[in-house]
Amino acid sequence: MAQPRIPATLKRKSRLPVWLSIGWRVIGVMALLALAIGVHYFDREGLRDTYDGHVSFLDVVYFTAISITTTGYGDIAPVTEQARMFDALVVTPIRIFVVLLFVGTTYNFVLRRTWDKWRMAYIQRHLHDHYIVAGFGKTGSDAVDELIARGVAAENIVVIDGSAESLAKAEACGCAILQGDATRDQVLEDVKIGRARALIVSAGRDDTSILITLTARHLSKTIPISVTVKADDNETPARAAGATTVINPVSFAGLLLAGSCTGPHIADYMMDLASINGRIALSERTVTPPEIGKPLSAITTGMGMRIYRGGQPFSYWEDAAKALEPGDVIVEIVPQGAARAKRATQP
């Protein structure tokens, strides 16, 4: 009988390296211990050894250690007021700090890691309206950077990749990560694809990207899927696999190059539209009730370029754009500031 599969757990970046955290704690304990030993040895006349009556340096080390650890055998004891006050006012706080350091280390490397594992499992179970990025190569990392620049919180982005090195970079950005094969049903189910806002596929190979798209569409019929392909003849298979948007970086670069030949500012304008750092931006929204019946050119939120009605595109000069209807999706050009404000108000 097959054993039930344990879902993979998400990970996020740890703020402090393990070796550095332990190192600082060891240095702190040794510094406090050295301070106590130094003062005890300087004032060793205030100590009495019931064993041989002589307090050596090793006796001071022994007495300081058992005092700080609260063992206290009583064979060496402070007898002068000065030594007793030092133990009461200095050694006791040192003892408390050392205990806290040990407790903190236990929490950090045992309890906190258990807590973090539980917390990540909890977050994973409650993932909702997040973005999934399958593949964290150059294109995938650029997409994540652009999402974050557009106001998407890094913790709302889940990156899937098979490379530990790539995932380390994604984790450093603050994203949740999952090492695995995004072509597998279980991996996509582990990142709750059914509740995700969108999926970005950039696997580096067209066949892998198409297979991921096919798997994702099988698991979620409604999730928007954006996929990159390198070969022109793979755009159709990608759409057939269920991709909502297919982007060919090579073809897009060719368009920019060709546009730059016919006009020196065309390529700049297209990049302006695509980048978060541009002066203007493309925005997509559903028609509002006051706009129904009006032409696309009459909208006041931006410059209407196209509408989508029943999945079909109609440009601003076509007859269909002369009277907006309920359910129409408007693609408009807006100032970048307005685009940022809109994204900030989106859930």
Short mmCIF file of C-alpha atoms in Angstrom, two decimals:
data_model
loop_
_atom_site.label_atom_id
_atom_site.label_comp_id
_atom_site.label_asym_id
_atom_site.label_seq_id
_atom_site.Cartn_x
_atom_site.Cartn_y
_atom_site.Cartn_z
CA MET A 1 0.00 0.00 0.00
CA ALA A 2 1.43 3.37 -1.04
CA GLN A 3 2.30 5.75 1.75
CA PRO A 4 0.46 9.11 1.70
CA ARG A 5 2.64 11.89 0.37
CA ILE A 6 3.59 14.63 2.83
CA PRO A 7 3.11 18.04 1.15
CA ALA A 8 6.29 20.02 0.65
CA THR A 9 6.73 22.98 2.98
CA LEU A 10 7.44 26.52 1.90
CA LYS A 11 10.55 28.35 3.07
CA ARG A 12 11.49 31.94 3.62
CA LYS A 13 14.75 33.73 4.24
CA SER A 14 16.32 33.58 7.70
CA ARG A 15 17.60 36.98 8.79
CA LEU A 16 20.81 35.81 10.47
CA PRO A 17 23.19 32.98 9.48
CA VAL A 18 23.29 30.12 11.98
CA TRP A 19 27.05 30.31 12.54
CA LEU A 20 26.92 34.05 13.16
CA SER A 21 24.04 33.77 15.61
CA ILE A 22 25.80 31.06 17.61
CA GLY A 23 29.09 32.93 17.43
CA TRP A 24 27.64 36.11 18.93
CA ARG A 25 26.12 34.13 21.78
CA VAL A 26 29.39 32.35 22.56
CA ILE A 27 31.28 35.64 22.47
CA GLY A 28 28.71 37.22 24.79
CA VAL A 29 28.91 34.40 27.34
CA MET A 30 32.73 34.33 27.28
CA ALA A 31 32.92 38.12 27.69
CA LEU A 32 30.63 38.07 30.73
CA LEU A 33 32.51 35.13 32.22
CA ALA A 34 35.87 36.85 31.66
CA LEU A 35 34.59 40.00 33.34
CA ALA A 36 33.47 38.12 36.42
CA ILE A 37 36.71 36.11 36.61
CA GLY A 38 38.80 39.25 36.29
CA VAL A 39 37.04 41.09 39.10
CA HIS A 40 36.99 38.01 41.38
CA TYR A 41 40.71 37.46 40.86
CA PHE A 42 41.49 41.13 41.51
CA ASP A 43 39.49 40.93 44.76
CA ARG A 44 40.42 37.34 45.64
CA GLU A 45 41.22 38.42 49.20
CA GLY A 46 37.49 38.73 49.69
CA LEU A 47 37.01 35.00 49.01
CA ARG A 48 37.58 32.13 51.43
CA ASP A 49 38.45 28.58 50.40
CA THR A 50 37.40 26.08 53.08
CA TYR A 51 39.48 23.36 51.41
CA ASP A 52 43.03 24.69 51.69
CA GLY A 53 42.58 28.34 52.70
CA HIS A 54 44.31 29.57 49.53
CA VAL A 55 42.44 31.09 46.56
CA SER A 56 44.36 30.54 43.32
CA PHE A 57 43.48 31.64 39.80
CA LEU A 58 41.96 28.21 39.09
CA ASP A 59 39.92 28.54 42.26
CA VAL A 60 38.62 31.88 40.98
CA VAL A 61 37.67 30.32 37.64
CA TYR A 62 35.96 27.44 39.48
CA PHE A 63 34.10 29.75 41.87
CA THR A 64 32.96 32.08 39.07
CA ALA A 65 31.71 29.19 36.95
CA ILE A 66 29.67 27.56 39.72
CA SER A 67 28.32 30.96 40.82
CA ILE A 68 27.14 31.94 37.33
CA THR A 69 25.59 28.52 36.77
CA THR A 70 23.87 28.79 40.21
CA THR A 71 25.43 25.52 41.37
CA GLY A 72 27.10 26.97 44.52
CA TYR A 73 28.80 24.14 46.45
CA GLY A 74 29.81 26.46 49.28
CA ASP A 75 33.46 25.40 49.44
CA ILE A 76 34.49 28.86 48.23
CA ALA A 77 32.44 31.83 49.41
CA PRO A 78 32.68 35.65 49.49
CA VAL A 79 33.41 36.86 53.01
CA THR A 80 33.99 40.60 52.66
CA GLU A 81 31.27 43.15 52.03
CA GLN A 82 32.94 44.21 48.82
CA ALA A 83 33.02 40.66 47.42
CA ARG A 84 29.43 40.01 48.49
CA MET A 85 28.19 43.24 46.92
CA PHE A 86 29.99 42.36 43.69
CA ASP A 87 28.30 38.96 43.65
CA ALA A 88 24.92 40.49 44.41
CA LEU A 89 25.04 43.46 42.03
CA VAL A 90 27.22 42.18 39.20
CA VAL A 91 27.43 38.39 39.19
CA THR A 92 23.69 37.94 39.66
CA PRO A 93 22.79 40.07 36.58
CA ILE A 94 25.54 38.24 34.64
CA ARG A 95 23.96 34.95 35.73
CA ILE A 96 20.58 36.14 34.47
CA PHE A 97 22.02 37.31 31.14
CA VAL A 98 23.85 34.01 30.62
CA VAL A 99 20.68 32.05 31.33
CA LEU A 100 18.76 34.26 28.93
CA LEU A 101 21.41 33.75 26.26
CA PHE A 102 21.18 29.98 26.62
CA VAL A 103 17.39 30.12 26.60
CA GLY A 104 17.50 32.40 23.56
CA THR A 105 19.81 30.02 21.75
CA THR A 106 17.52 27.12 22.54
CA TYR A 107 14.56 29.12 21.28
CA ASN A 108 16.35 30.26 18.15
CA PHE A 109 17.66 26.88 17.05
CA VAL A 110 15.02 24.54 18.39
CA LEU A 111 11.78 26.20 19.34
CA ARG A 112 11.82 28.98 16.72
CA ARG A 113 12.67 26.62 13.90
CA THR A 114 9.82 24.37 14.96
CA TRP A 115 7.60 27.44 15.17
CA ASP A 116 8.75 28.69 11.76
CA LYS A 117 8.04 25.30 10.21
CA TRP A 118 4.56 25.31 11.70
CA ARG A 119 4.02 28.93 10.65
CA MET A 120 5.09 28.26 7.06
CA ALA A 121 2.81 25.23 6.96
CA TYR A 122 0.00 27.44 8.25
CA ILE A 123 0.75 30.10 5.62
CA GLN A 124 0.83 27.40 2.97
CA ARG A 125 -2.57 26.10 4.01
CA HIS A 126 -4.00 29.62 3.89
CA LEU A 127 -2.36 30.90 0.71
CA HIS A 128 -4.82 33.06 -1.19
CA ASP A 129 -4.59 35.62 -4.00
CA HIS A 130 -0.86 34.98 -4.32
CA TYR A 131 1.35 34.94 -7.40
CA ILE A 132 3.14 31.76 -8.44
CA VAL A 133 6.34 31.98 -10.47
CA ALA A 134 7.46 28.69 -12.01
CA GLY A 135 11.10 29.10 -12.93
CA PHE A 136 13.47 31.66 -11.42
CA GLY A 137 15.95 32.23 -14.19
CA LYS A 138 16.64 35.62 -15.72
CA THR A 139 13.08 36.14 -16.98
CA GLY A 140 11.45 34.80 -13.83
CA SER A 141 13.61 36.93 -11.54
CA ASP A 142 12.90 40.01 -13.64
CA ALA A 143 9.18 39.26 -13.39
CA VAL A 144 9.42 39.00 -9.59
CA ASP A 145 11.37 42.27 -9.41
CA GLU A 146 8.71 43.99 -11.54
CA LEU A 147 5.87 42.58 -9.42
CA ILE A 148 7.53 43.87 -6.25
CA ALA A 149 8.15 47.24 -7.91
CA ARG A 150 4.46 47.36 -8.82
CA GLY A 151 3.49 47.03 -5.17
CA VAL A 152 3.05 43.27 -4.75
CA ALA A 153 4.34 42.18 -1.35
CA ALA A 154 7.21 39.70 -1.67
CA GLU A 155 5.51 37.34 0.79
CA ASN A 156 2.60 37.07 -1.65
CA ILE A 157 4.90 35.57 -4.29
CA VAL A 158 5.69 31.86 -4.34
CA VAL A 159 8.63 30.70 -6.47
CA ILE A 160 8.97 27.12 -7.69
CA ASP A 161 12.29 25.95 -9.08
CA GLY A 162 14.45 22.86 -9.07
CA SER A 163 17.68 24.76 -8.46
CA ALA A 164 18.69 25.45 -4.86
CA GLU A 165 20.88 28.32 -6.06
CA SER A 166 17.99 30.01 -7.86
CA LEU A 167 15.71 29.49 -4.88
CA ALA A 168 18.29 31.09 -2.58
CA LYS A 169 18.08 34.23 -4.70
CA ALA A 170 14.29 34.18 -4.58
CA GLU A 171 14.36 33.64 -0.82
CA ALA A 172 16.69 36.62 -0.47
CA CYS A 173 13.99 38.73 -2.13
CA GLY A 174 11.56 37.71 0.60
CA CYS A 175 9.53 35.32 -1.53
CA ALA A 176 8.21 31.99 -0.33
CA ILE A 177 10.01 29.21 -2.15
CA LEU A 178 9.40 25.58 -2.98
CA GLN A 179 11.97 23.29 -4.54
CA GLY A 180 10.30 20.91 -6.93
CA ASP A 181 9.10 20.13 -10.43
CA ALA A 182 6.26 22.44 -11.43
CA THR A 183 5.09 19.95 -14.09
CA ARG A 184 3.85 17.68 -11.28
CA ASP A 185 0.29 18.00 -10.03
CA GLN A 186 1.26 17.65 -6.37
CA VAL A 187 3.82 20.46 -6.49
CA LEU A 188 1.28 22.92 -7.89
CA GLU A 189 -1.30 21.73 -5.40
CA ASP A 190 1.24 22.33 -2.60
CA VAL A 191 1.35 26.02 -3.54
CA LYS A 192 -2.46 26.14 -3.69
CA ILE A 193 -2.76 26.95 -7.37
CA GLY A 194 -6.53 26.83 -7.09
CA ARG A 195 -6.46 29.93 -4.88
CA ALA A 196 -3.67 31.82 -6.65
CA ARG A 197 -4.21 35.13 -8.42
CA ALA A 198 -1.92 34.37 -11.36
CA LEU A 199 0.76 31.98 -12.59
CA ILE A 200 3.92 33.08 -14.40
CA VAL A 201 5.72 30.29 -16.25
CA SER A 202 9.33 30.78 -17.31
CA ALA A 203 10.98 27.38 -17.18
CA GLY A 204 13.75 28.14 -19.67
CA ARG A 205 12.61 25.42 -22.10
CA ASP A 206 9.50 25.75 -24.24
CA ASP A 207 8.46 22.11 -23.81
CA THR A 208 8.76 22.35 -20.02
CA SER A 209 6.89 25.66 -19.93
CA ILE A 210 4.08 24.22 -22.05
CA LEU A 211 3.84 21.12 -19.85
CA ILE A 212 3.67 23.30 -16.71
CA THR A 213 0.92 25.34 -18.36
CA LEU A 214 -0.99 22.18 -19.27
CA THR A 215 -0.68 20.84 -15.72
CA ALA A 216 -1.74 24.14 -14.19
CA ARG A 217 -4.76 24.48 -16.46
CA HIS A 218 -5.77 20.93 -15.59
CA LEU A 219 -5.76 21.89 -11.90
CA SER A 220 -7.36 25.34 -12.27
CA LYS A 221 -9.71 26.30 -15.05
CA THR A 222 -9.75 30.00 -14.25
CA ILE A 223 -6.28 31.06 -13.14
CA PRO A 224 -4.58 33.54 -15.51
CA ILE A 225 -1.42 31.93 -16.88
CA SER A 226 1.35 33.95 -18.50
CA VAL A 227 4.05 31.90 -20.20
CA THR A 228 7.22 32.76 -22.10
CA VAL A 229 8.33 30.76 -25.15
CA LYS A 230 11.38 31.20 -27.32
CA ALA A 231 10.22 29.67 -30.60
CA ASP A 232 7.43 31.23 -32.67
CA ASP A 233 5.93 27.84 -33.53
CA ASN A 234 5.47 27.08 -29.81
CA GLU A 235 3.11 30.00 -29.22
CA THR A 236 0.13 28.05 -30.57
CA PRO A 237 0.82 24.93 -28.46
CA ALA A 238 1.21 27.16 -25.40
CA ARG A 239 -2.18 28.71 -26.01
CA ALA A 240 -3.66 25.30 -26.67
CA ALA A 241 -2.25 24.12 -23.34
CA GLY A 242 -4.27 26.83 -21.60
CA ALA A 243 -2.03 29.89 -21.44
CA THR A 244 -3.91 33.16 -21.07
CA THR A 245 -0.95 35.18 -22.32
CA VAL A 246 1.99 33.96 -24.39
CA ILE A 247 5.06 36.16 -24.58
CA ASN A 248 7.95 35.57 -26.94
CA PRO A 249 10.89 37.68 -25.71
CA VAL A 250 12.74 37.17 -28.97
CA SER A 251 9.80 38.36 -31.07
CA PHE A 252 9.20 41.29 -28.73
CA ALA A 253 12.84 42.30 -29.02
CA GLY A 254 12.47 42.09 -32.79
CA LEU A 255 9.46 44.38 -32.66
CA LEU A 256 11.42 46.92 -30.63
CA LEU A 257 14.34 46.74 -33.03
CA ALA A 258 12.11 47.14 -36.07
CA GLY A 259 10.22 49.99 -34.44
CA SER A 260 13.43 51.80 -33.61
CA CYS A 261 14.33 51.76 -37.30
CA THR A 262 11.12 53.50 -38.38
CA GLY A 263 11.12 56.04 -35.54
CA PRO A 264 13.75 56.75 -32.88
CA HIS A 265 11.17 57.16 -30.10
CA ILE A 266 8.87 54.19 -30.78
CA ALA A 267 10.98 51.68 -28.89
CA ASP A 268 11.33 54.10 -25.96
CA TYR A 269 7.57 54.56 -25.83
CA MET A 270 6.91 50.81 -25.86
CA MET A 271 9.40 50.29 -23.04
CA ASP A 272 7.77 53.19 -21.22
CA LEU A 273 4.45 51.37 -21.38
CA ALA A 274 5.88 48.08 -20.17
CA SER A 275 8.06 49.26 -17.29
CA ILE A 276 7.04 50.37 -13.81
CA ASN A 277 9.62 53.13 -14.13
CA GLY A 278 7.94 54.69 -17.17
CA ARG A 279 5.87 57.86 -17.22
CA ILE A 280 2.74 56.07 -18.45
CA ALA A 281 1.30 52.60 -18.02
CA LEU A 282 -1.24 50.26 -19.54
CA SER A 283 -4.16 49.49 -17.27
CA GLU A 284 -6.97 46.96 -17.59
CA ARG A 285 -10.33 47.21 -15.87
CA THR A 286 -14.01 46.38 -16.25
CA VAL A 287 -16.39 49.02 -17.54
CA THR A 288 -18.25 50.94 -14.82
CA PRO A 289 -22.04 51.47 -14.85
CA PRO A 290 -21.83 55.25 -15.65
CA GLU A 291 -19.74 54.41 -18.74
CA ILE A 292 -22.21 51.96 -20.26
CA GLY A 293 -23.58 53.26 -23.56
CA LYS A 294 -20.78 55.80 -23.97
CA PRO A 295 -17.99 55.48 -26.55
CA LEU A 296 -14.58 54.28 -25.47
CA SER A 297 -13.17 57.72 -26.28
CA ALA A 298 -15.40 59.28 -23.59
CA ILE A 299 -13.82 57.56 -20.58
CA THR A 300 -12.12 59.96 -18.16
CA THR A 301 -9.74 57.65 -16.31
CA GLY A 302 -7.28 57.41 -19.19
CA MET A 303 -6.95 57.04 -22.94
CA GLY A 304 -9.02 54.05 -24.06
CA MET A 305 -7.16 51.90 -26.56
CA ARG A 306 -9.14 48.68 -26.78
CA ILE A 307 -12.04 46.77 -25.33
CA TYR A 308 -12.57 43.05 -24.93
CA ARG A 309 -16.12 41.84 -25.41
CA GLY A 310 -16.85 38.16 -25.19
CA GLY A 311 -13.14 37.48 -25.40
CA GLN A 312 -12.79 39.36 -28.69
CA PRO A 313 -10.65 42.52 -28.99
CA PHE A 314 -12.02 45.72 -30.51
CA SER A 315 -9.87 48.80 -31.00
CA TYR A 316 -11.04 52.34 -30.27
CA TRP A 317 -11.89 53.11 -33.92
CA GLU A 318 -14.12 50.08 -34.46
CA ASP A 319 -17.91 50.26 -34.25
CA ALA A 320 -18.04 47.99 -31.18
CA ALA A 321 -16.09 50.62 -29.21
CA LYS A 322 -18.64 53.35 -29.92
CA ALA A 323 -21.00 52.10 -27.22
CA LEU A 324 -19.65 50.34 -24.15
CA GLU A 325 -21.64 47.39 -22.83
CA PRO A 326 -21.83 45.67 -19.42
CA GLY A 327 -18.97 43.23 -18.97
CA ASP A 328 -16.62 44.98 -21.39
CA VAL A 329 -12.97 45.00 -20.35
CA ILE A 330 -11.18 48.27 -21.09
CA VAL A 331 -7.47 48.54 -21.85
CA GLU A 332 -6.37 52.12 -21.36
CA ILE A 333 -3.24 54.22 -21.08
CA VAL A 334 -2.96 56.06 -17.76
CA PRO A 335 -0.29 58.15 -16.03
CA GLN A 336 2.11 55.98 -14.04
CA GLY A 337 1.05 57.66 -10.80
CA ALA A 338 -2.58 56.68 -11.41
CA ALA A 339 -1.50 53.12 -12.15
CA ARG A 340 0.39 52.92 -8.86
CA ALA A 341 -2.59 54.30 -6.94
CA LYS A 342 -4.87 51.74 -8.57
CA ARG A 343 -2.54 48.88 -7.69
CA ALA A 344 -2.31 50.14 -4.11
CA THR A 345 -6.08 49.93 -3.70
CA GLN A 346 -6.39 46.48 -5.21
CA PRO A 347 -6.80 43.61 -2.72
#
